[in-house]
Structures are given as structure tokens and as C-alpha cells.
Short mmCIF file of C-alpha atoms in Angstrom, two decimals:
data_model
loop_
_atom_site.label_atom_id
_atom_site.label_comp_id
_atom_site.label_asym_id
_atom_site.label_seq_id
_atom_site.Cartn_x
_atom_site.Cartn_y
_atom_site.Cartn_z
CA UNK A 108 35.49 -96.33 68.25
CA UNK A 109 33.04 -94.24 70.26
CA UNK A 110 34.77 -90.95 69.38
CA UNK A 111 34.23 -91.35 65.66
CA UNK A 112 30.59 -92.30 65.91
CA UNK A 113 29.92 -89.40 68.24
CA UNK A 114 31.62 -87.04 65.80
CA UNK A 115 29.59 -88.22 62.82
CA UNK A 116 26.38 -87.98 64.81
CA UNK A 117 27.08 -84.36 65.58
CA UNK A 118 28.05 -83.65 62.00
CA UNK A 119 24.89 -85.16 60.57
CA UNK A 120 22.48 -83.01 62.51
CA UNK A 121 24.24 -79.87 63.71
CA UNK A 122 21.23 -77.60 63.20
CA UNK A 123 19.25 -79.36 65.90
CA UNK A 124 21.83 -78.73 68.58
CA UNK A 125 22.86 -75.24 67.49
CA UNK A 126 20.13 -73.76 65.28
CA UNK A 127 21.48 -70.99 63.05
CA UNK A 128 19.65 -67.67 63.22
CA UNK A 129 17.50 -67.22 60.15
CA UNK A 130 18.81 -64.23 58.19
CA UNK A 131 16.71 -62.69 55.49
CA UNK A 132 18.56 -62.77 52.19
CA UNK A 133 19.20 -59.19 51.05
CA UNK A 134 16.89 -58.32 48.16
CA UNK A 135 19.61 -56.22 46.55
CA UNK A 136 23.15 -55.19 47.31
CA UNK A 137 21.79 -51.85 48.52
CA UNK A 138 20.83 -51.88 52.15
CA UNK A 139 23.64 -54.12 53.30
CA UNK A 140 26.12 -52.43 55.58
CA UNK A 141 28.29 -50.92 52.86
CA UNK A 142 27.71 -52.10 49.33
CA UNK A 143 25.41 -50.02 47.19
CA UNK A 144 25.07 -47.38 49.86
CA UNK A 145 26.03 -43.75 49.54
CA UNK A 146 29.38 -44.47 51.23
CA UNK A 147 30.37 -46.85 48.42
CA UNK A 148 29.63 -44.24 45.78
CA UNK A 149 31.65 -41.64 47.70
CA UNK A 150 34.56 -44.09 47.67
CA UNK A 151 34.17 -44.79 43.93
CA UNK A 152 34.00 -41.07 43.11
CA UNK A 153 36.98 -40.35 45.39
CA UNK A 154 39.07 -42.85 43.37
CA UNK A 155 37.93 -41.66 39.95
CA UNK A 156 38.39 -37.97 40.78
CA UNK A 157 41.73 -38.67 42.51
CA UNK A 158 43.22 -40.52 39.53
CA UNK A 159 41.88 -37.90 37.09
CA UNK A 160 43.28 -34.99 39.11
CA UNK A 161 46.66 -36.78 39.33
CA UNK A 162 46.94 -37.00 35.53
CA UNK A 163 45.89 -33.36 35.16
CA UNK A 164 48.56 -32.45 37.73
CA UNK A 165 51.28 -34.17 35.65
CA UNK A 166 50.24 -32.18 32.56
CA UNK A 167 49.87 -28.95 34.53
CA UNK A 168 53.40 -29.18 35.99
CA UNK A 169 54.81 -29.94 32.53
CA UNK A 170 53.05 -26.94 30.93
CA UNK A 171 54.45 -24.74 33.73
CA UNK A 172 58.00 -25.79 32.84
CA UNK A 173 57.51 -23.82 29.59
CA UNK A 174 57.90 -20.69 31.76
CA UNK A 175 61.59 -21.56 31.65
CA UNK A 176 61.60 -21.96 27.83
CA UNK A 177 60.19 -18.65 26.58
CA UNK A 178 57.20 -16.31 27.11
CA UNK A 179 55.95 -17.25 23.62
CA UNK A 180 56.02 -21.00 24.34
CA UNK A 181 54.23 -20.59 27.68
CA UNK A 182 51.58 -18.25 26.27
CA UNK A 183 50.90 -20.62 23.36
CA UNK A 184 50.11 -23.52 25.70
CA UNK A 185 48.30 -21.58 28.45
CA UNK A 186 46.27 -20.00 25.62
CA UNK A 187 44.64 -23.38 24.99
CA UNK A 188 43.21 -23.21 28.55
CA UNK A 189 41.10 -20.26 27.37
CA UNK A 190 39.18 -21.87 24.51
CA UNK A 191 35.53 -22.77 25.23
CA UNK A 192 36.04 -26.55 25.19
CA UNK A 193 38.87 -26.32 27.73
CA UNK A 194 36.72 -23.84 29.68
CA UNK A 195 34.12 -26.58 30.10
CA UNK A 196 36.95 -28.96 31.01
CA UNK A 197 37.95 -26.57 33.79
CA UNK A 198 34.40 -26.74 35.15
CA UNK A 199 34.73 -30.54 35.28
CA UNK A 200 38.19 -30.20 36.88
CA UNK A 201 36.99 -27.84 39.63
CA UNK A 202 33.93 -30.05 40.20
CA UNK A 203 36.22 -33.08 40.57
CA UNK A 204 38.61 -31.23 42.91
CA UNK A 205 35.65 -29.99 44.99
CA UNK A 206 34.21 -33.49 45.29
CA UNK A 207 37.60 -35.00 46.22
CA UNK A 208 38.35 -32.23 48.74
CA UNK A 209 34.96 -32.33 50.47
CA UNK A 210 34.89 -36.13 50.59
CA UNK A 211 38.46 -36.13 51.93
CA UNK A 212 37.45 -33.73 54.70
CA UNK A 213 34.47 -36.00 55.48
CA UNK A 214 36.79 -39.01 55.75
CA UNK A 215 38.99 -37.05 58.18
CA UNK A 216 35.98 -36.07 60.31
CA UNK A 217 34.75 -39.68 60.35
CA UNK A 218 38.24 -40.93 61.28
CA UNK A 219 39.06 -38.50 64.07
CA UNK A 220 35.74 -37.29 65.49
CA UNK A 221 33.30 -39.63 67.23
CA UNK A 222 30.34 -37.43 66.28
CA UNK A 223 31.46 -37.61 62.65
CA UNK A 224 31.64 -41.42 62.78
CA UNK A 225 28.13 -41.63 64.20
CA UNK A 226 26.67 -39.15 61.72
CA UNK A 227 28.73 -40.10 58.66
CA UNK A 228 25.64 -40.27 56.46
CA UNK A 229 24.60 -36.73 57.41
CA UNK A 230 28.13 -35.58 56.60
CA UNK A 231 27.76 -37.01 53.08
CA UNK A 232 24.70 -34.87 52.45
CA UNK A 233 26.34 -31.78 53.99
CA UNK A 234 29.27 -32.37 51.62
CA UNK A 235 26.92 -32.61 48.65
CA UNK A 236 25.25 -29.31 49.60
CA UNK A 237 28.63 -27.56 50.03
CA UNK A 238 29.73 -28.96 46.64
CA UNK A 239 26.65 -27.50 44.94
CA UNK A 240 27.26 -24.13 46.65
CA UNK A 241 30.88 -24.22 45.44
CA UNK A 242 29.78 -24.85 41.87
CA UNK A 243 27.10 -22.13 42.03
CA UNK A 244 29.88 -19.75 43.07
CA UNK A 245 32.36 -20.88 40.43
CA UNK A 246 30.60 -22.06 37.26
CA UNK A 247 28.68 -18.91 36.18
CA UNK A 248 31.65 -16.64 36.92
CA UNK A 249 34.07 -18.90 35.08
CA UNK A 250 31.81 -19.40 32.04
CA UNK A 251 31.32 -15.62 31.80
CA UNK A 252 35.12 -15.24 31.70
CA UNK A 253 35.51 -18.04 29.14
CA UNK A 254 32.79 -16.84 26.79
CA UNK A 255 33.46 -13.09 27.22
CA UNK A 256 34.92 -11.45 24.10
CA UNK B 120 72.13 -79.93 83.43
CA UNK B 121 70.53 -76.87 81.93
CA UNK B 122 67.13 -75.71 82.86
CA UNK B 123 65.04 -74.50 79.92
CA UNK B 124 64.15 -70.88 80.24
CA UNK B 125 60.55 -70.00 79.59
CA UNK B 126 59.70 -66.37 78.97
CA UNK B 127 56.99 -64.86 81.05
CA UNK B 128 53.70 -65.26 79.19
CA UNK B 129 52.93 -61.69 80.15
CA UNK B 130 56.04 -60.33 78.40
CA UNK B 131 54.95 -57.96 75.62
CA UNK B 132 55.29 -59.48 72.18
CA UNK B 133 57.32 -57.38 69.80
CA UNK B 134 55.59 -57.58 66.46
CA UNK B 135 57.31 -54.56 64.93
CA UNK B 136 61.04 -54.20 64.62
CA UNK B 137 60.78 -50.45 64.99
CA UNK B 138 58.12 -48.09 66.21
CA UNK B 139 58.08 -46.32 62.84
CA UNK B 140 55.49 -47.76 60.47
CA UNK B 141 55.75 -46.37 56.92
CA UNK B 142 52.23 -47.42 55.96
CA UNK B 143 50.79 -45.72 59.07
CA UNK B 144 52.85 -42.62 58.30
CA UNK B 145 51.35 -42.61 54.81
CA UNK B 146 47.86 -42.80 56.30
CA UNK B 147 48.53 -39.75 58.47
CA UNK B 148 50.30 -37.94 55.60
CA UNK B 149 47.27 -38.30 53.28
CA UNK B 150 45.03 -36.63 55.87
CA UNK B 151 47.47 -33.92 56.97
CA UNK B 152 48.51 -32.98 53.41
CA UNK B 153 44.85 -33.19 52.33
CA UNK B 154 43.83 -30.46 54.79
CA UNK B 155 46.72 -28.20 53.70
CA UNK B 156 45.96 -28.90 50.02
CA UNK B 157 42.34 -27.78 50.43
CA UNK B 158 43.70 -24.33 51.39
CA UNK B 159 46.50 -24.29 48.80
CA UNK B 160 44.43 -25.51 45.83
CA UNK B 161 41.32 -23.41 46.46
CA UNK B 162 43.58 -20.38 47.00
CA UNK B 163 45.33 -21.17 43.70
CA UNK B 164 42.01 -21.61 41.88
CA UNK B 165 40.54 -18.44 43.39
CA UNK B 166 43.48 -16.21 42.43
CA UNK B 167 43.93 -17.72 38.94
CA UNK B 168 40.32 -18.35 37.87
CA UNK B 169 38.01 -16.08 39.91
CA UNK B 170 39.78 -12.74 40.34
CA UNK B 171 39.65 -10.21 37.49
CA UNK B 172 39.27 -11.81 34.07
CA UNK B 173 39.93 -15.30 35.46
CA UNK B 174 41.39 -17.78 33.00
CA UNK B 175 41.60 -15.11 30.28
CA UNK B 176 44.21 -13.19 32.30
CA UNK B 177 46.63 -16.13 32.53
CA UNK B 178 49.88 -15.64 30.61
CA UNK B 179 53.64 -15.34 31.12
CA UNK B 180 53.30 -11.80 32.50
CA UNK B 181 50.66 -12.91 35.05
CA UNK B 182 52.83 -15.76 36.35
CA UNK B 183 55.90 -13.49 36.20
CA UNK B 184 54.11 -11.09 38.53
CA UNK B 185 53.24 -13.91 40.95
CA UNK B 186 56.72 -15.45 40.98
CA UNK B 187 58.39 -12.12 41.74
CA UNK B 188 56.66 -12.40 45.14
CA UNK B 189 58.28 -14.84 47.61
CA UNK B 190 54.81 -15.52 49.08
CA UNK B 191 53.61 -17.17 45.86
CA UNK B 192 56.95 -18.94 45.35
CA UNK B 193 56.54 -20.66 48.74
CA UNK B 194 52.81 -21.24 48.09
CA UNK B 195 53.47 -22.94 44.75
CA UNK B 196 56.42 -24.94 46.10
CA UNK B 197 54.24 -26.36 48.87
CA UNK B 198 51.46 -26.96 46.34
CA UNK B 199 53.84 -28.80 43.98
CA UNK B 200 55.36 -31.06 46.64
CA UNK B 201 52.25 -31.84 48.66
CA UNK B 202 49.93 -32.35 45.67
CA UNK B 203 52.37 -34.54 43.77
CA UNK B 204 53.31 -36.73 46.75
CA UNK B 205 49.65 -36.95 47.88
CA UNK B 206 48.64 -37.93 44.35
CA UNK B 207 51.50 -40.39 43.87
CA UNK B 208 50.70 -42.13 47.15
CA UNK B 209 47.05 -42.32 46.12
CA UNK B 210 48.07 -43.88 42.80
CA UNK B 211 50.23 -46.37 44.73
CA UNK B 212 47.16 -47.40 46.74
CA UNK B 213 45.08 -47.79 43.58
CA UNK B 214 47.80 -49.89 41.90
CA UNK B 215 48.10 -52.07 45.02
CA UNK B 216 44.34 -52.67 44.84
CA UNK B 217 44.02 -53.54 41.16
CA UNK B 218 47.40 -54.88 39.92
CA UNK B 219 47.08 -58.56 40.80
CA UNK B 220 50.22 -59.44 38.89
CA UNK B 221 53.15 -58.55 41.15
CA UNK B 222 55.48 -57.60 38.30
CA UNK B 223 52.88 -55.34 36.67
CA UNK B 224 52.35 -53.62 40.02
CA UNK B 225 56.07 -53.07 40.54
CA UNK B 226 56.48 -51.64 37.02
CA UNK B 227 53.47 -49.30 37.36
CA UNK B 228 54.65 -48.06 40.75
CA UNK B 229 58.10 -47.57 39.23
CA UNK B 230 56.58 -45.28 36.59
CA UNK B 231 54.75 -43.29 39.28
CA UNK B 232 57.94 -42.96 41.35
CA UNK B 233 60.06 -41.82 38.40
CA UNK B 234 57.41 -39.35 37.16
CA UNK B 235 57.06 -37.94 40.68
CA UNK B 236 60.80 -37.43 41.22
CA UNK B 237 61.33 -35.92 37.75
CA UNK B 238 58.40 -33.50 38.12
CA UNK B 239 59.36 -32.49 41.68
CA UNK B 240 62.88 -31.59 40.48
CA UNK B 241 61.65 -29.88 37.28
CA UNK B 242 58.90 -27.94 39.04
CA UNK B 243 61.14 -26.76 41.88
CA UNK B 244 63.81 -25.66 39.39
CA UNK B 245 61.23 -23.70 37.40
CA UNK B 246 60.04 -21.82 40.51
CA UNK B 247 63.55 -20.90 41.75
CA UNK B 248 65.38 -20.30 38.44
CA UNK B 249 62.48 -18.43 36.82
CA UNK B 250 63.42 -15.17 35.07
CA UNK B 251 60.40 -12.85 34.71
CA UNK B 252 62.31 -10.56 32.31
CA UNK B 253 64.24 -12.80 29.86
CA UNK B 254 66.54 -10.79 27.56
CA UNK B 255 65.39 -10.40 23.96
CA UNK B 256 61.70 -11.07 24.61
CA UNK B 257 59.08 -8.58 23.39
CA UNK B 258 58.14 -6.19 26.20
CA UNK B 259 54.38 -6.68 25.69
CA UNK B 260 54.72 -10.34 26.77
CA UNK B 261 56.56 -9.48 29.99
CA UNK B 262 55.37 -8.17 33.37
CA UNK B 263 55.08 -4.36 33.44
CA UNK B 264 57.99 -3.98 35.91
CA UNK B 265 60.44 -5.36 33.33
CA UNK B 266 60.44 -2.13 31.29
CA UNK B 267 62.08 -0.13 34.06
CA UNK B 268 64.92 -2.65 34.38
CA UNK B 269 65.55 -2.63 30.65
#
């Protein structure tokens, strides 16, 4: 059976006929195309902020339905938004919304704009800068309102 | 004697029964609604948290003032529908990624669907049946324009 012997001969020493390119083993996950890079962390944060905002949205719609119950009931619940602990929670909420919004806009630019695809890493840093500017604009003003007598 | 008919190899293969692809529509919806939501949510946050006394000014009278203006009724209706559907579709994606048990996935997505429908109906009813001057409520809790009506 010449076919079988030929097949086994090829199988025994394939590297001689078709040498595989020698690839350096990545030292860490970082530095491979996607994993460990800034894009992965944007994705992780997009998920975490998205799920968190969704659960806040459920609560926020439910507390708004108290408008239909009575002014007293609505004021009692919206009053809890004004205590200092919730005030800090609102900082976290706005920070999460800002991150999700800016990263979402980056995804849209990468999807629909060739320049954005090519410079997606630059867009991540631009998003981070805009996020910090957003928080500089919001956090001091909000905390002054929360902690004002 | 019948001759077997062979389709032209160049005939286009129909892989989709219809041209409408729900998953592709969802992909476009997330991006389109996302852009609109950036405007709606940051507008909402600016008016409710940044102007005047911010969070301290929020009460029944404040919302009563907003909901007596059709502009804010439409704004909040769009915000309710787009945010909730955008969020629910995002949750669906997350469940599809992590729920390896098919039954668990179906149950979780069922919860999301029911919560979404219930809150869309409730929220829309609140916006359009809202009474800024309910009878028998103390005047100091109501918007200032209620006094003139009685």
C-alpha cells in the first residue's frame, strides 16, 4: 500500500517539509492583540457600568411612580437622594454614566469612521480626558449642593 | 426520461428568509439610541442636578413644574423608552454571554422582558396621567401655580 506509507512518512516529519514560523510566546496576556490591553478594560467597564445603570434605572422609574401616589410619598423617597451618602452615590452614578456614554461614542466612531478605527487607542485617551473634564465640572458643584445647609 | 435540473452555480444563495435581521437591527438600535440618550440623559442630569440648588431642589413641586410643560413630557417619555429598551437589550446580551444553561438564560431574559414592559407602561402612565395639583394636598408641597386654580 504505497499511499499509506507515503502518508505516514509525511506525518512523521511534517516540520521538515513545511517549517512552522517560530512565534515568541507572549510574556504576559498584555501586548497580545486584545487581551489585557486598554480596549479590554474599556469593554469590562462598559459592561459593569451598563448593568449598574440598568438596575438604577429600574429603581428610578419605580420611585417616579410615587408622583401618582401623593406629594408626601414622592417627597419622602426623593428626599433620600439628598442625604450625603446618596450624594456620593450620585457622583458614582454620574461617573458611571459618563464612562458608558463616552465609551459608547468611541465604539460608534470606531465602527463607522475609518479614521476612528485606525486611531482607536487615541480615542480611548481622548475619552478618558473628556471624562475627567466632565467630573471636574460636576463633582464640586454637586458636592457643594449636597453638603450645603 | 427526465433530465435532472442543475441550478446555475452562479445563482445567489439565499441564506436569509427575509431581508430583515432582528439581531442586526438591535446592533443599529444600540448605537442610534445611544447617541440620542447622551443628549437626553446629560440634559436630564444638567437640569435636575446642576441648575440652582441641584439635588436639594428636587421634590413633587419641581417635577410638577416640569410635567406641566409638554417639552419635558416628551423629553422624559423618550428618555424612559429609549433608556429602558437600550438597557434591556444590553442585559439580554450579557445574559446570552454568561448564562450557559439554556433554561436559566430563558428565565433571566423573561424577567428582563416582564420588568421592561411593566415599567414602560407604568412610567408612561405616570407622565400622561400626572396631576400636579392633587385635591386635598397641602399647598406648600405643590407647584406655585396650583394656588391660583384652587
